[in-house]
Structure formats: C-alpha cells, structure tokens
Coordinates of C-alpha atoms in Angstrom, one line a residue:
M1 CA 7.4 204.6 52.9
D2 CA 5.0 201.8 54.0
S3 CA 5.4 198.9 51.7
N4 CA 1.6 198.6 51.5
P5 CA 0.1 202.1 51.9
F6 CA -3.3 201.2 50.5
P7 CA -5.9 199.7 52.8
P8 CA -8.1 196.7 52.0
G9 CA -10.7 197.6 49.4
F10 CA -8.8 200.5 48.0
F11 CA -8.8 199.1 44.5
D12 CA -12.4 197.8 44.6
R13 CA -15.0 199.3 42.3
A14 CA -18.8 199.7 42.4
D15 CA -19.0 197.8 39.1
P16 CA -16.9 194.6 39.4
Y17 CA -17.8 193.3 36.0
P18 CA -15.2 193.0 33.3
D19 CA -14.3 196.3 31.6
S20 CA -14.7 194.8 28.2
A21 CA -18.5 194.9 28.7
F22 CA -18.5 198.5 29.9
Y23 CA -16.4 199.8 27.1
S24 CA -18.0 197.7 24.3
S25 CA -19.7 200.7 22.7
P26 CA -17.7 203.7 21.5
R27 CA -18.0 206.9 23.4
L28 CA -16.8 209.7 21.1
V29 CA -16.9 212.4 23.8
T30 CA -14.3 214.4 25.7
H31 CA -14.0 214.1 29.4
L32 CA -12.6 217.6 30.1
D33 CA -13.6 221.1 29.2
D34 CA -11.7 223.1 26.5
H35 CA -9.5 224.9 29.0
A36 CA -8.4 221.7 30.7
I37 CA -7.8 220.0 27.3
A38 CA -5.6 222.9 26.3
A39 CA -3.7 222.5 29.5
V40 CA -2.9 218.9 28.6
G41 CA -1.5 219.9 25.3
A42 CA 0.5 222.7 26.9
L43 CA 2.0 220.3 29.4
Y44 CA 3.1 217.8 26.7
D45 CA 4.7 220.7 24.8
E46 CA 6.5 222.0 27.9
L47 CA 7.8 218.5 28.7
G48 CA 8.9 218.0 25.1
I49 CA 6.8 214.8 24.6
S50 CA 7.8 213.7 21.1
G51 CA 9.2 210.8 19.0
D52 CA 7.8 207.3 19.7
V53 CA 5.0 208.0 22.3
L54 CA 2.6 205.5 23.9
D55 CA -0.8 206.8 25.0
L56 CA -2.2 204.5 27.6
M57 CA -6.0 204.0 28.1
S58 CA -6.5 206.1 25.1
S59 CA -9.6 207.0 23.1
W60 CA -10.5 209.0 19.9
V61 CA -8.4 212.0 20.9
S62 CA -5.0 212.3 22.5
H63 CA -4.9 216.0 23.3
F64 CA -1.5 216.8 21.7
R65 CA -1.2 220.3 20.1
T66 CA 1.1 218.7 17.5
P67 CA 1.0 214.9 17.3
P68 CA 4.3 213.1 18.0
E69 CA 6.1 211.5 15.1
R70 CA 4.8 208.0 16.0
L71 CA 1.8 207.8 18.4
T72 CA 0.7 204.4 19.6
V73 CA -2.7 204.4 21.3
L74 CA -3.7 201.6 23.6
G75 CA -7.3 201.4 24.8
M76 CA -10.4 199.4 25.3
N77 CA -12.6 200.2 22.3
A78 CA -11.4 199.6 18.7
G79 CA -13.9 202.1 17.3
E80 CA -12.6 204.9 19.5
L81 CA -9.0 204.1 18.7
D82 CA -9.8 203.9 14.9
A83 CA -11.2 207.4 15.2
N84 CA -8.0 208.8 16.7
S85 CA -6.5 210.6 13.7
S86 CA -3.2 211.2 15.4
A87 CA -2.5 207.5 16.0
R88 CA 0.0 205.5 13.9
V89 CA -0.5 202.3 15.8
R90 CA -3.7 201.1 17.6
V91 CA -3.9 198.4 20.2
V92 CA -6.9 197.1 22.0
H93 CA -5.8 195.9 25.4
D94 CA -7.3 195.7 28.9
L95 CA -4.8 196.7 31.5
N96 CA -6.9 195.6 34.4
A97 CA -7.1 192.1 33.0
E98 CA -3.4 192.0 31.8
P99 CA -1.2 194.8 33.2
R100 CA 1.8 193.7 31.1
L101 CA 2.1 196.0 28.0
P102 CA 2.3 194.1 24.7
F103 CA 5.5 195.9 23.5
P104 CA 9.2 195.1 23.6
D105 CA 11.6 196.7 26.1
E106 CA 12.5 200.3 25.5
S107 CA 10.0 200.8 22.7
F108 CA 9.0 204.4 23.5
D109 CA 10.5 207.8 24.2
A110 CA 7.6 208.7 26.4
V111 CA 4.3 207.3 27.9
V112 CA 1.2 209.4 28.7
C113 CA -2.1 208.6 30.4
C114 CA -4.8 211.3 30.3
V115 CA -7.9 211.1 32.7
S116 CA -7.7 207.4 33.1
V117 CA -5.3 206.5 35.9
D118 CA -8.2 206.4 38.3
Y119 CA -9.6 203.2 36.6
L120 CA -6.5 201.1 37.1
T121 CA -7.1 198.2 39.6
R122 CA -3.5 197.0 39.3
P123 CA -1.6 200.3 38.9
I124 CA 1.7 199.2 40.4
E125 CA 2.1 196.4 37.8
V126 CA 1.2 198.8 35.0
F127 CA 3.6 201.5 36.3
T128 CA 6.3 198.8 36.6
D129 CA 5.8 197.7 33.1
A130 CA 5.7 201.2 31.7
A131 CA 9.2 201.6 33.1
R132 CA 10.2 198.6 31.0
V133 CA 8.8 199.9 27.7
V134 CA 10.1 203.5 27.9
R135 CA 13.7 204.3 27.2
P136 CA 16.1 205.6 29.9
G137 CA 15.2 209.2 30.8
G138 CA 11.8 209.0 29.1
P139 CA 8.8 210.4 31.0
F140 CA 5.5 208.9 32.0
V141 CA 3.0 211.6 32.4
C142 CA -0.4 211.1 34.2
S143 CA -2.9 213.9 34.0
F144 CA -6.3 213.8 35.6
S145 CA -9.3 215.9 36.8
N146 CA -12.2 215.3 39.2
R147 CA -14.5 213.8 36.6
C148 CA -14.8 210.1 36.0
F149 CA -17.2 207.1 35.5
P150 CA -17.8 206.6 39.3
S151 CA -18.8 203.0 38.8
K152 CA -15.4 202.1 37.3
A153 CA -13.1 204.4 39.3
I154 CA -11.4 202.6 42.2
R155 CA -12.9 203.3 45.6
G156 CA -9.7 204.9 47.0
W157 CA -9.8 207.5 44.3
L158 CA -13.4 208.4 44.8
Y159 CA -12.9 209.1 48.5
A160 CA -9.7 211.2 47.9
D161 CA -9.5 215.0 47.4
D162 CA -7.3 216.5 44.7
E163 CA -4.1 216.6 46.7
R164 CA -4.6 213.1 47.9
R165 CA -5.1 211.9 44.3
C166 CA -1.7 213.5 43.4
D167 CA -0.2 211.6 46.4
I168 CA -1.8 208.3 45.2
V169 CA -0.2 208.6 41.7
E170 CA 3.2 209.6 43.3
Q171 CA 3.0 206.4 45.4
Y172 CA 2.4 204.3 42.2
F173 CA 5.6 205.6 40.7
R174 CA 7.6 205.0 43.9
L175 CA 6.2 201.5 44.6
A176 CA 6.7 200.5 40.9
G177 CA 10.4 201.2 41.0
G178 CA 12.5 202.2 38.0
W179 CA 11.4 205.8 38.1
D180 CA 13.1 209.0 39.3
E181 CA 11.3 211.0 42.0
P182 CA 7.9 212.0 40.6
R183 CA 6.8 215.6 40.2
R184 CA 3.3 217.0 40.5
Q185 CA 1.5 220.2 39.4
R186 CA -1.8 221.8 39.1
R187 CA -2.1 222.8 35.4
T188 CA -5.2 225.0 35.6
P189 CA -5.5 228.0 37.8
A190 CA -7.3 227.5 41.1
S191 CA -9.7 230.3 40.1
H192 CA -10.7 228.4 36.9
P193 CA -14.4 227.7 37.2
G194 CA -14.3 224.6 35.0
D195 CA -12.5 221.3 35.2
P196 CA -9.3 221.3 37.2
L197 CA -6.3 219.5 35.7
F198 CA -3.5 218.0 37.7
A199 CA -0.5 216.1 36.5
V200 CA 2.1 213.8 38.1
W201 CA 5.0 212.5 36.1
A202 CA 8.4 210.9 36.5
C203 CA 11.3 209.9 34.2
R204 CA 12.6 206.4 33.9
A205 CA 15.8 206.0 35.9
G206 CA 18.9 206.0 33.7
H207 CA 18.7 209.5 32.3
A208 CA 19.2 209.8 28.6
G209 CA 17.9 213.4 28.5
A210 CA 15.8 214.0 31.5
V211 CA 12.8 216.3 31.4
P212 CA 13.6 219.6 33.0
P213 CA 11.9 220.6 36.2
T214 CA 8.9 223.0 36.1
R215 CA 6.9 224.9 38.7
R216 CA 6.3 223.5 42.1
T217 CA 3.0 221.9 43.1
G218 CA 0.2 224.4 43.4
E219 CA 1.6 226.8 40.9
A220 CA -0.7 226.8 37.9
A221 CA 0.8 227.0 34.5
S222 CA -0.7 229.1 31.8
A223 CA -2.5 227.2 29.0

C-alpha cells in the first residue's frame, strides 16, 4: 500500500477552529435512528465486547444492549459524559489536540468508537495509540453512518461514498500498525429506508482470544 494514500487537504475541515469551542455545550441527542442504534448494540453483542471497555469520542449514550462490566467514556463535553449512565469512568479529552490516550498500556479488553471516526484529523496516531491501550487480541470497533456535523468532518470523508469510507477506516488500521487485518460489514439491510450503519474493526496483534469472523462485506446482519 502507498505509504501516504491520503492527498493534501484530506484531513482539512470547513471549521478549523478548536473543537473545544464547538463541543462546549451539551448535545443530548442521538445521531442514528432506532434501527441503526439497535444494529450497534447487536454488533457489540456478536463480537463479545465486554470487560474493561473504552468508548472513544463518546457522549451521553454508548449503545450497548448490556453495558460492559467497566465502561470508560472519553469525549469532549463533561455534561454529556456525566449523563452516560453506563459509564464507570469519564474522561474529557480532545483527540485532535492530543491523540495520545491518557491510559496505561494494555488497560482495556476492547475499544469502540461510534459515529465519530469521521471527525479525527490525526486518525493514524489515534489508531496507533489505541493498539497500545488495548490488550492482545482485543478489538477496536468503529461504526459509522452517513450523518455527521459537516463543518467538523474531514474533507476526505465528506467526498467519499459508503464503500470508500470503509476503505478509509481500513487504511487507518493498516497504517497505524499493531492490528490484524481489519474486517468490514454493513450492519443494516440495504433496503432499510433509514440510517445505514457500517462497521470496520480489527483485533490487536498478539491474539489472546481473537474475535471470530462474521459475514462478509455487504451482507447485512439482522438487528
């Protein structure tokens, strides 16, 4: 693979101002319809996401059907994180300002990121550090749709279609290193009239109980 597959300007955004200003007020809303939300929870169940889990770029809800034993939520707004009833630990942290995660090595059994990967301006650094904080064999699951705050999403994401967005996240995993080959899947049926949900995930190299394979790309899972 090209060592630099992203063209100049790919990670630029229409709103270049610090994210701390944009996210200063709580937004206690959901960014997916109910069917897509259910698909997120179904994916977490299917992949066996449990134990010590880190939810990156989180908000007031983490979309688990059954919360993991210890959920750490990291996000931009303290009010949103405080409202997350599933969370045991809440951390306010701006990944675009500082992509290194404020946790020791191998702190978590799994990492998830729901409908937020499109806002990362330094994703390779974040994915690299996610491999540091997750235990061997632990998954990092990125789920996303086609809805976003357009002023804060990176330009390359806005101009990509659904399949290309899956390609982009796969490239993040590969370029970061430390991950097994990523997998991808559409989690809502193509016939679903509401929000589509896609997921790309990979396990940290070192296998201490790898997540089993699921359907191939394009085969929607029931939710």
